[in-house]
Amino acid sequence: MKIFFSFFTLISSVFLLSAQNPTQDLVKYSAEYPDENFIILEKTTKTIIDVVDGELEVREEVFEEHFFLTSDAAYMADHSISYSSFFSGIESISASSLIPNKNKYKKLKVEKFTEQDELSGSIFHDDVKSTNFIFPSVQKGAKTVLSYTKKLNEPRFLGGEYFISYAPVLKQEFIIETAPDVELGISSFNLEGSSVKFTKTEERNKVVYRWSSDKATKPKFESNAPHISYYSPHVVPFIKSYSANGKKKNLLRNVDDLFDWYNSFMKEVNLKKDNEEMRALVDSLVAGAKDDLEKVKRVFYWTQDNIKYVAFEDGLGGFIPRQADAVIEKRYGDCKDMASCITKMLDYADVPAYITWIGSDDIPYKYAEVPTPVADNHMIAAYEHEGKFYFLDATGQYTPFGMPTGFIQGKEGLVRTSENEYKIVEVPVVAAAVNSFVDSVKLKIDGSELVGNAVTKLGGYYKINVTYRVNSKTNREKEKYYKSYLAKGNNKFLIKDSSLTEENLTDRDQPLRVSYDFGIRDYVRQNDDEIYVNLNLINWFQGDDKIEEDRIAPFRYKFKSTQLLYAELEIPEGYEVTYLPESVVLTEDLFTFKNTYSVEGNKVVLQQEGLLDFIQLKKENFASWNKFLKDINDARFQSIVFTKK
């Protein structure tokens, strides 16, 4: 790897060393950004796309200059640049610190660069590497300057640009320079209302696309926010086609081209006609199945139970599924391998199932908007029955048949319906009624303690999430978790020893049922001849869910949901009900809440229902959501009053 200064970096460095005063810079930027540890003075990314010897050649030139406002920013001295050793590589790099030295900066070059594998904790093997180095003597008032060039070996992985960063950016440019015979596609997101300006010009027989932004502020942390791609200004360029030697070569003009490229990876997958062991396994699984739907369900559940998920992202190995018989033999694989396993096993069962490319909910794009590998990051299997698609994602170990994994709800799947055909099918969002939290509670007053028995039923994603937390745990570990998860009333809630039981924890097709005895000490209030009890035992909607007026990001939950509480309290002997809170009904298009009180014989009954019919709220819904929370809280603090007869 070459280590040198580009001409652009050299000119910039000379200007920085000669024309700026460290003391003046620190005073100026500290006044403008008093709450920041550092700022980004300049960030420029230039992508050069050319045709060389009939082939595309793509390079990215990156320049960054940081200024450190406090000594706390010294942690930024360690730096790394990640890349895929298969699809890209660092061709050149230079880095320096500019240290305050009276009225000028003293330049200290980085002399040592090391390369290492970057293995994620969730990935067993991948091809991601990084170039690592340390900026010398980083301190308050110092600058760092970094310049490097990266070559892209696969032009379909053209990088995009976000006009937002982890620190304020004073000046940012994203430039794409192409040969005239390169057709570029550009998808822009969230640029309206931003400071980003765009120009397209022709310079020296080159087409130049330029996006620039000045003084972009750092986004603040906002809870319940989706991935920044949903709301941050950014552009995603892609190469549609190019001409070489008088011939036009298509790359990513549309979804057809993307599918053709993906499809080329599938040509050698699962071509083996027969595997006796695999056929015997499938025959044993589907024996006695009443129909094809039952066969699919059995194969799907077997894959969940027997193939351990292990991620692989190694060059084209991140795109090509492994042979199903090898996956079954080893009993582990990644999402692609599980999809390969399911589709091939169903092929042995004479049931057609399809490899499907899909993106997680971190990716907001539709394939028509961004017909590139940026649009997806996951692979599953799909099965069509009577016009309905079933999405089979065995990476979700406890997901029941007929439900998608939570992170692909609402996403488009690119379904390979035959060797050369596809469909784009949208994964449905699971209805709120399926994701249910139902609590039935019978209560008595024992002095100042509220005691009772509860039966909690969890369905859909509620159950899936809890199953991940408690499956294979000891009883003591389960009780500790449930004490927190099922807490009622106040922090003195306690599940009685050995009273907790579970049903259907590992039965995917049934809701989880948890029953237990509990007590809440110091919950009942008494004043002379009156007793006060608040039956609103569960705070379904937390105070943190209130949306700030200046919020930028959409407000997101993981899934739609229904919450139900049935609570009955025995009227204490010798007392009567003298105050019963009014019933409350709050109804909006996307969320509802009902609180209904009644007296039935010697019991007071509260029936409570909450419905969240959204995953993501947009800004126009924020005000009604906040009012909804306020009205709920007003209702929650109402108590029943018993008076001695």
XYZ file of C-alpha atoms in Angstrom:
645
model
C 0.000 0.000 0.000
C 1.359 3.405 -0.977
C 1.424 6.173 1.621
C 1.617 9.683 0.199
C -0.078 13.078 -0.022
C -2.342 13.812 -2.950
C -1.892 17.201 -4.604
C -5.216 18.384 -3.120
C -4.141 17.370 0.378
C -0.715 18.960 -0.029
C -2.183 22.316 -1.066
C -4.710 22.166 1.804
C -1.974 21.362 4.318
C 0.231 24.230 3.187
C -2.709 26.610 3.549
C -3.547 25.268 6.997
C 0.015 25.581 8.249
C 0.559 29.086 6.967
C -2.764 30.896 7.062
C -4.379 29.971 10.351
C -3.653 30.839 13.959
C -4.235 28.094 16.565
C -5.215 30.488 19.360
C -7.661 32.399 17.173
C -9.132 29.153 15.819
C -9.733 27.782 19.312
C -11.400 30.982 20.520
C -13.590 31.179 17.419
C -14.786 27.568 17.328
C -15.193 27.274 21.112
C -17.552 30.266 21.025
C -19.542 28.816 18.124
C -19.672 25.244 19.499
C -19.417 25.485 23.312
C -20.939 22.025 23.936
C -18.822 20.030 21.493
C -15.600 18.092 22.055
C -14.651 18.410 18.396
C -15.998 19.559 15.039
C -15.438 18.519 11.431
C -14.036 21.470 9.522
C -14.241 19.787 6.162
C -15.354 16.486 4.710
C -15.027 15.820 0.987
C -15.749 12.561 -0.813
C -15.003 12.403 -4.527
C -15.982 9.343 -6.567
C -14.302 9.034 -9.962
C -15.936 6.673 -12.473
C -14.064 5.988 -15.692
C -13.879 3.403 -18.444
C -10.407 1.887 -18.802
C -9.650 -0.859 -21.345
C -13.345 -1.532 -21.760
C -14.018 -1.942 -18.047
C -15.344 0.354 -15.347
C -12.819 1.744 -12.916
C -14.149 3.344 -9.720
C -12.183 5.163 -7.040
C -13.182 7.171 -3.984
C -10.986 9.992 -2.726
C -11.765 11.079 0.831
C -10.485 14.124 2.710
C -11.369 14.943 6.342
C -10.172 17.666 8.690
C -11.175 17.702 12.384
C -10.643 20.355 15.055
C -10.486 19.420 18.767
C -12.110 21.827 21.208
C -11.379 19.995 24.468
C -8.804 17.585 25.783
C -11.635 15.046 26.198
C -11.590 14.569 22.440
C -8.231 12.785 22.633
C -10.078 9.475 22.335
C -10.453 10.334 18.644
C -6.696 9.847 18.188
C -7.308 6.168 17.389
C -8.693 5.861 13.890
C -9.563 3.096 11.453
C -10.828 2.835 7.882
C -12.876 -0.262 7.081
C -13.168 -1.910 3.679
C -13.991 -5.240 2.086
C -10.853 -7.052 1.008
C -12.844 -8.671 -1.811
C -14.876 -5.737 -3.128
C -12.562 -2.822 -2.333
C -9.106 -1.848 -1.148
C -7.150 1.122 0.178
C -4.715 2.316 -2.491
C -3.170 5.296 -0.699
C -3.428 6.991 2.658
C -1.872 9.891 4.524
C -2.679 11.286 7.952
C -1.244 14.056 10.118
C -1.825 15.953 13.334
C -1.479 19.738 13.352
C -0.423 20.716 16.868
C -0.645 24.272 18.273
C 2.828 25.803 18.361
C 2.605 29.496 19.329
C 1.081 31.303 16.324
C 1.182 28.393 13.893
C 0.596 24.692 13.634
C 3.298 22.074 13.825
C 2.734 19.112 11.548
C 3.262 15.561 12.853
C 2.789 12.816 10.284
C 1.379 9.397 11.056
C 4.209 6.984 10.337
C 2.636 3.630 11.169
C -0.424 2.082 9.525
C -1.504 -1.463 10.350
C -4.039 -3.725 8.717
C -6.217 -6.201 10.565
C -9.358 -8.275 10.185
C -12.506 -6.615 11.519
C -14.557 -9.520 12.825
C -17.955 -8.525 14.192
C -19.183 -10.234 17.333
C -22.252 -11.435 15.392
C -20.320 -12.754 12.378
C -18.352 -15.996 12.335
C -16.324 -15.101 9.258
C -16.199 -12.122 6.923
C -13.828 -10.281 4.576
C -13.955 -6.895 6.307
C -10.544 -5.457 7.070
C -9.400 -2.151 8.436
C -6.399 0.140 8.209
C -5.618 1.393 11.706
C -3.452 4.219 12.961
C -3.096 6.777 15.751
C -2.961 10.529 15.221
C 0.011 11.755 17.288
C -0.305 14.270 20.150
C -4.018 14.967 19.765
C -4.911 17.703 22.250
C -7.101 20.735 22.798
C -6.722 23.120 19.866
C -5.198 20.480 17.578
C -6.344 19.419 14.128
C -6.193 16.109 12.327
C -6.037 15.752 8.554
C -6.795 12.496 6.779
C -6.703 11.696 3.075
C -7.081 8.320 1.428
C -8.078 6.679 -1.845
C -10.182 3.539 -2.024
C -10.617 1.433 -5.154
C -13.976 -0.301 -5.693
C -13.572 -3.682 -7.370
C -17.340 -4.111 -7.760
C -18.972 -0.976 -9.253
C -22.412 -2.124 -8.113
C -21.330 -1.186 -4.579
C -21.033 2.503 -5.338
C -21.102 4.390 -2.044
C -23.688 6.997 -1.083
C -23.366 9.993 1.215
C -25.156 11.205 4.336
C -25.202 14.933 5.070
C -25.244 14.377 8.799
C -22.514 13.210 11.138
C -21.566 12.460 14.731
C -20.236 16.039 15.059
C -21.096 19.413 13.457
C -19.750 19.641 9.890
C -18.775 23.116 8.722
C -18.285 22.181 5.074
C -19.194 18.980 3.272
C -19.023 18.025 -0.383
C -19.925 14.870 -2.233
C -18.672 14.805 -5.802
C -19.116 12.213 -8.536
C -17.044 12.621 -11.681
C -17.925 10.307 -14.568
C -16.857 9.720 -18.122
C -19.507 10.955 -20.596
C -20.416 7.400 -21.612
C -21.378 6.417 -18.053
C -25.110 6.628 -17.275
C -25.633 7.438 -13.611
C -28.786 6.956 -11.556
C -29.335 9.055 -8.435
C -31.883 8.572 -5.673
C -32.151 11.432 -3.180
C -33.801 11.233 0.226
C -34.857 13.913 2.717
C -33.043 16.726 0.888
C -36.098 18.972 0.856
C -35.723 21.630 3.516
C -32.063 20.779 4.121
C -29.026 22.940 3.398
C -27.796 20.577 0.674
C -27.275 22.166 -2.752
C -26.857 20.199 -5.984
C -25.236 21.063 -9.317
C -24.458 19.100 -12.455
C -21.809 20.422 -14.850
C -19.493 19.286 -17.635
C -15.814 19.907 -17.018
C -12.873 18.732 -19.162
C -14.902 16.052 -20.920
C -16.247 14.843 -17.589
C -19.733 15.003 -16.102
C -19.523 16.320 -12.551
C -22.293 15.891 -9.964
C -21.764 17.937 -6.811
C -23.688 18.094 -3.538
C -22.547 20.607 -0.932
C -23.676 21.519 2.556
C -22.516 24.181 5.022
C -22.709 24.091 8.818
C -24.698 20.900 9.223
C -25.541 20.375 12.881
C -25.030 17.144 14.747
C -28.275 15.211 15.279
C -29.321 14.811 18.880
C -30.131 11.407 20.289
C -33.859 10.706 20.133
C -35.388 7.612 21.706
C -37.589 5.275 19.672
C -36.021 6.525 16.450
C -35.636 4.461 13.273
C -32.384 4.266 11.334
C -31.137 7.697 10.233
C -31.792 6.796 6.578
C -35.506 7.387 7.261
C -35.078 11.064 8.038
C -31.528 12.260 7.292
C -30.601 13.955 4.008
C -28.598 11.594 1.815
C -28.097 10.461 -1.763
C -27.666 6.967 -3.195
C -26.003 6.959 -6.642
C -25.776 3.889 -8.856
C -24.353 3.122 -12.273
C -27.076 2.262 -14.740
C -24.871 1.472 -17.742
C -21.704 2.419 -19.581
C -20.360 2.200 -23.129
C -17.084 0.572 -24.067
C -15.686 -0.161 -27.522
C -18.934 0.964 -29.089
C -21.071 -1.403 -27.021
C -23.436 -0.531 -24.188
C -23.153 -2.618 -21.050
C -26.019 -2.591 -18.575
C -25.287 -2.671 -14.888
C -28.169 -1.521 -12.635
C -30.733 0.257 -14.794
C -33.662 -1.247 -12.920
C -34.777 -4.208 -10.812
C -34.423 -6.532 -13.815
C -30.687 -5.874 -13.869
C -30.366 -6.327 -10.116
C -32.248 -9.629 -10.280
C -30.105 -10.833 -13.204
C -26.978 -10.161 -11.151
C -28.367 -11.835 -8.039
C -29.682 -14.692 -10.164
C -26.205 -15.346 -11.540
C -25.153 -16.378 -8.031
C -27.874 -19.027 -7.920
C -26.914 -20.991 -11.040
C -24.850 -23.586 -9.172
C -26.863 -23.752 -5.960
C -28.628 -27.043 -5.120
C -28.198 -28.602 -8.553
C -27.582 -32.043 -7.070
C -30.519 -34.177 -8.126
C -30.759 -36.564 -5.204
C -29.318 -37.060 -1.754
C -30.614 -40.193 -0.106
C -30.063 -38.973 3.457
C -31.743 -35.655 2.754
C -34.670 -37.302 1.001
C -35.137 -39.723 3.912
C -35.131 -36.795 6.344
C -37.744 -34.898 4.360
C -39.903 -37.988 3.936
C -39.905 -38.525 7.694
C -40.797 -34.877 8.336
C -43.750 -34.650 5.952
C -45.175 -38.132 6.517
C -48.872 -37.856 7.283
C -49.081 -34.130 6.496
C -52.610 -33.251 5.429
C -51.539 -30.764 2.726
C -48.622 -28.784 1.321
C -49.089 -26.015 3.883
C -48.512 -28.524 6.676
C -45.380 -29.808 4.900
C -43.976 -26.278 4.663
C -44.668 -25.676 8.326
C -42.883 -28.871 9.408
C -39.813 -28.157 7.277
C -39.681 -24.568 8.534
C -39.883 -25.616 12.187
C -37.240 -28.309 11.662
C -34.856 -25.723 10.196
C -35.455 -23.341 13.115
C -34.800 -26.115 15.621
C -31.822 -27.798 13.966
C -29.796 -25.240 11.978
C -27.853 -22.885 14.215
C -27.541 -19.358 12.857
C -23.933 -18.334 12.196
C -23.239 -15.310 9.984
C -20.797 -15.439 7.058
C -19.867 -12.374 5.012
C -16.861 -13.316 2.936
C -16.751 -11.811 -0.560
C -19.273 -13.472 -2.835
C -19.891 -15.897 0.027
C -22.011 -13.085 1.422
C -24.298 -13.455 -1.607
C -24.212 -17.133 -2.606
C -26.100 -19.665 -0.459
C -24.284 -22.871 0.414
C -25.535 -26.231 -0.758
C -28.463 -27.449 1.335
C -27.027 -30.927 1.979
C -23.829 -29.388 3.386
C -25.847 -27.061 5.633
C -27.901 -29.958 6.978
C -24.806 -32.056 7.552
C -22.990 -29.306 9.492
C -26.157 -28.103 11.272
C -25.257 -24.409 10.985
C -25.438 -21.615 8.434
C -26.371 -18.010 7.812
C -29.643 -16.582 6.499
C -28.815 -17.593 2.918
C -27.971 -21.122 3.989
C -31.224 -21.475 5.902
C -33.147 -20.267 2.834
C -31.226 -22.769 0.713
C -32.034 -25.528 3.195
C -35.775 -24.758 3.303
C -36.238 -24.445 -0.463
C -34.305 -27.630 -1.261
C -36.033 -29.688 1.435
C -39.402 -28.557 0.098
C -38.234 -29.457 -3.392
C -37.783 -33.032 -2.121
C -41.337 -32.785 -0.759
C -42.573 -31.641 -4.216
C -43.559 -28.237 -2.819
C -42.269 -25.155 -4.672
C -40.567 -22.578 -2.448
C -38.478 -19.607 -3.486
C -35.247 -17.881 -2.547
C -36.085 -14.285 -1.575
C -33.852 -11.242 -1.145
C -35.125 -8.700 1.360
C -33.959 -5.767 3.466
C -34.277 -5.320 7.207
C -36.278 -2.409 8.603
C -33.074 -0.374 8.915
C -33.358 0.107 5.148
C -36.202 2.396 3.994
C -35.850 1.909 0.224
C -38.090 0.209 -2.281
C -36.427 -1.710 -5.105
C -37.792 0.660 -7.745
C -36.165 3.598 -5.909
C -32.789 1.964 -5.371
C -32.325 -1.086 -7.639
C -28.962 -1.914 -6.062
C -27.546 -4.136 -3.295
C -28.152 -1.198 -0.937
C -31.871 -2.098 -0.982
C -31.458 -5.401 0.873
C -29.225 -7.189 3.365
C -31.015 -10.453 4.116
C -32.253 -13.648 2.467
C -35.239 -15.833 3.339
C -37.472 -18.413 1.671
C -41.025 -17.774 0.475
C -43.965 -20.061 -0.262
C -47.162 -19.112 -2.088
C -50.454 -20.778 -1.174
C -53.798 -19.738 -2.633
C -52.494 -16.303 -3.534
C -50.902 -15.659 -0.140
C -47.158 -15.605 0.430
C -45.636 -17.133 3.550
C -42.249 -15.654 4.437
C -39.962 -18.251 5.997
C -37.118 -16.678 7.953
C -35.531 -19.388 10.099
C -33.097 -16.911 11.672
C -36.055 -16.015 13.907
C -35.761 -19.107 16.069
C -39.110 -18.701 17.845
C -41.152 -17.035 15.088
C -44.326 -19.053 14.441
C -45.208 -20.249 10.975
C -47.269 -17.635 9.167
C -45.581 -14.656 10.882
C -42.584 -12.831 9.434
C -39.654 -11.972 11.640
C -40.280 -8.547 13.158
C -37.536 -6.718 11.293
C -38.892 -7.475 7.800
C -42.486 -6.310 8.392
C -43.629 -4.022 5.596
C -40.496 -4.658 3.539
C -40.380 -5.656 -0.116
C -39.139 -9.133 -0.940
C -37.501 -9.908 -4.290
C -38.881 -13.414 -4.804
C -37.132 -15.699 -7.319
C -40.188 -17.542 -8.611
C -38.293 -19.504 -11.275
C -34.831 -19.749 -12.798
C -35.282 -16.463 -14.651
C -38.367 -14.799 -13.141
C -39.159 -12.825 -10.027
C -41.916 -11.014 -8.190
C -41.679 -8.111 -5.779
C -43.955 -8.936 -2.852
C -44.541 -6.790 0.237
C -44.323 -8.521 3.594
C -47.457 -7.690 5.614
C -47.273 -5.844 8.908
C -48.556 -8.138 11.664
C -51.910 -6.950 13.014
C -52.088 -5.446 16.495
C -54.502 -8.156 17.674
C -51.849 -10.841 17.099
C -49.282 -9.070 19.290
C -51.286 -9.171 22.496
C -50.437 -8.645 26.145
C -53.406 -9.838 28.210
C -53.372 -9.590 32.022
C -56.146 -11.044 34.204
C -55.800 -10.183 37.890
C -57.822 -11.113 40.977
C -57.049 -8.916 43.996
C -57.608 -8.600 47.743
C -56.633 -5.978 50.298
C -54.457 -7.188 53.179
C -53.734 -4.162 55.368
C -51.578 -1.851 53.262
C -50.636 -4.658 50.878
C -52.448 -5.512 47.671
C -52.276 -9.263 47.060
C -53.515 -11.291 44.168
C -53.174 -13.875 41.463
C -52.443 -13.018 37.846
C -52.593 -14.881 34.573
C -50.659 -13.191 31.762
C -51.008 -14.330 28.159
C -48.517 -13.149 25.566
C -49.008 -13.532 21.827
C -47.088 -12.646 18.678
C -43.920 -10.600 19.081
C -44.580 -10.149 22.810
C -44.197 -13.886 23.252
C -41.239 -14.151 20.869
C -39.290 -11.476 22.739
C -39.940 -13.062 26.130
C -39.047 -16.525 24.843
C -35.612 -15.287 23.782
C -35.098 -13.908 27.290
C -36.213 -16.873 29.399
C -35.798 -20.026 27.340
C -33.104 -22.316 28.773
C -32.847 -20.150 31.930
C -33.040 -21.503 35.481
C -36.206 -20.947 37.512
C -34.399 -18.351 39.619
C -33.288 -16.456 36.492
C -36.803 -16.612 35.076
C -38.382 -15.277 38.258
C -35.921 -12.380 38.309
C -36.793 -11.502 34.722
C -40.544 -11.879 35.185
C -40.475 -9.747 38.324
C -39.245 -6.872 36.191
C -41.248 -7.625 33.052
C -44.601 -8.217 34.781
C -44.199 -5.537 37.475
C -47.393 -3.935 38.746
C -48.226 -0.990 40.939
C -44.894 0.142 42.353
C -41.326 -0.995 42.952
C -42.441 -3.146 45.897
C -44.112 -5.643 43.565
C -43.011 -9.171 44.412
C -43.876 -12.558 42.928
C -44.545 -15.064 45.685
C -42.002 -17.858 46.010
C -42.565 -20.934 43.809
C -45.905 -19.632 42.536
C -44.831 -18.917 38.960
C -45.769 -21.405 36.232
C -45.379 -21.304 32.447
C -47.318 -22.953 29.662
C -46.577 -23.095 25.912
C -43.156 -21.465 26.146
C -41.748 -23.616 23.336
C -45.026 -24.180 21.493
C -44.800 -21.590 18.697
C -48.462 -21.930 17.799
C -49.890 -21.082 21.218
C -49.656 -17.930 23.349
C -47.367 -18.031 26.352
C -49.338 -18.335 29.598
C -47.686 -17.254 32.857
C -49.527 -17.487 36.180
C -48.260 -16.342 39.562
C -49.244 -15.024 42.986
C -47.953 -11.614 43.955
C -48.056 -8.859 46.506
C -47.506 -5.101 46.352
C -46.473 -3.773 49.754
C -47.499 -0.257 50.891
C -49.771 0.111 47.876
C -53.107 0.509 49.678
C -53.629 3.915 51.310
C -55.917 4.392 54.307
C -57.172 7.591 55.935
C -59.541 7.268 58.907
C -62.593 5.436 57.556
C -61.530 5.519 53.896
C -59.389 3.164 51.779
C -57.882 4.247 48.459
C -56.816 1.783 45.740
C -55.609 2.550 42.214
C -56.415 -0.384 39.935
C -54.335 0.996 37.056
C -51.556 -1.452 37.848
C -49.688 -1.354 34.539
C -48.138 1.665 32.870
C -48.548 0.597 29.274
C -47.206 3.859 27.863
C -44.107 5.232 29.534
C -43.373 8.890 30.200
C -40.335 8.555 27.920
C -42.741 8.027 25.043
C -43.710 11.708 25.081
C -42.451 13.399 21.933
C -40.479 16.636 22.207
C -41.693 19.548 20.098
C -38.391 19.865 18.221
C -38.085 16.152 17.456
C -36.714 15.421 13.979
C -36.876 11.633 13.725
C -40.090 9.655 13.307
C -41.276 7.887 16.461
C -41.010 4.134 16.161
C -42.174 1.023 17.996
C -41.087 -2.453 16.961
C -44.587 -3.747 16.245
C -48.284 -2.973 16.421
C -49.835 -4.218 19.652
C -52.886 -4.727 21.850
C -52.790 -4.466 25.662
C -55.644 -5.752 27.816
C -56.073 -5.668 31.598
C -58.928 -7.267 33.529
C -58.643 -6.546 37.257
C -61.206 -7.456 39.893
C -60.843 -6.367 43.521
C -62.860 -7.724 46.428
C -64.621 -4.977 48.346
C -63.246 -5.087 51.918
C -65.706 -6.470 54.451
C -67.608 -3.678 56.200
C -66.865 -1.160 53.429
C -68.757 0.186 50.470
C -67.707 1.922 47.260
C -68.178 5.686 47.596
C -66.149 6.790 44.581
C -65.636 5.027 41.271
C -63.545 6.810 38.609
C -65.326 7.695 35.411
C -64.779 5.486 32.407
C -62.456 6.901 29.729
C -62.509 6.312 25.976
C -59.711 7.827 23.857
C -59.880 7.167 20.147
C -57.493 8.196 17.389
C -56.882 6.618 13.998
C -53.617 4.988 15.085
C -54.082 4.507 18.833
C -56.924 3.966 21.283
C -57.338 3.540 25.036
C -60.360 2.519 27.112
C -60.774 2.407 30.893
C -64.083 1.025 32.176
C -65.054 0.607 35.870
C -68.017 -1.325 37.250
C -69.263 -2.876 40.497
C -70.268 -6.520 40.179
C -71.556 -8.070 43.409
C -68.819 -7.746 46.030
C -66.155 -6.831 43.467
C -64.948 -3.733 41.660
C -63.900 -4.500 38.086
C -61.571 -2.518 35.817
C -61.378 -3.418 32.141
C -58.585 -1.635 30.312
C -57.658 -1.792 26.640
C -54.886 -0.145 24.677
C -54.309 -0.394 20.931
C -51.282 0.822 18.991
C -52.030 0.460 15.303
C -48.713 1.792 14.012
C -45.041 0.986 13.880
C -43.831 4.436 12.927
C -45.405 7.832 13.664
C -44.761 10.789 11.405
C -44.434 14.381 12.556
C -48.051 15.207 11.767
C -49.137 12.671 14.423
C -46.881 13.941 17.232
C -49.329 16.433 18.771
C -52.220 13.963 18.935
C -49.897 11.319 20.406
C -48.770 13.640 23.205
C -52.366 14.552 24.013
C -53.200 10.843 24.030
C -50.448 10.179 26.602
C -51.569 13.094 28.781
C -55.177 11.912 28.821
C -54.071 8.379 29.702
C -51.944 9.629 32.580
C -54.846 11.710 33.885
C -56.967 8.564 33.905
C -54.243 6.408 35.467
C -54.014 8.444 38.656
C -57.660 7.948 39.580
C -58.297 5.779 42.661
C -61.317 3.869 43.937
C -62.538 5.009 47.378
C -64.002 2.582 49.898
C -65.708 4.008 53.009
C -66.500 2.113 56.177
C -70.244 1.527 56.486
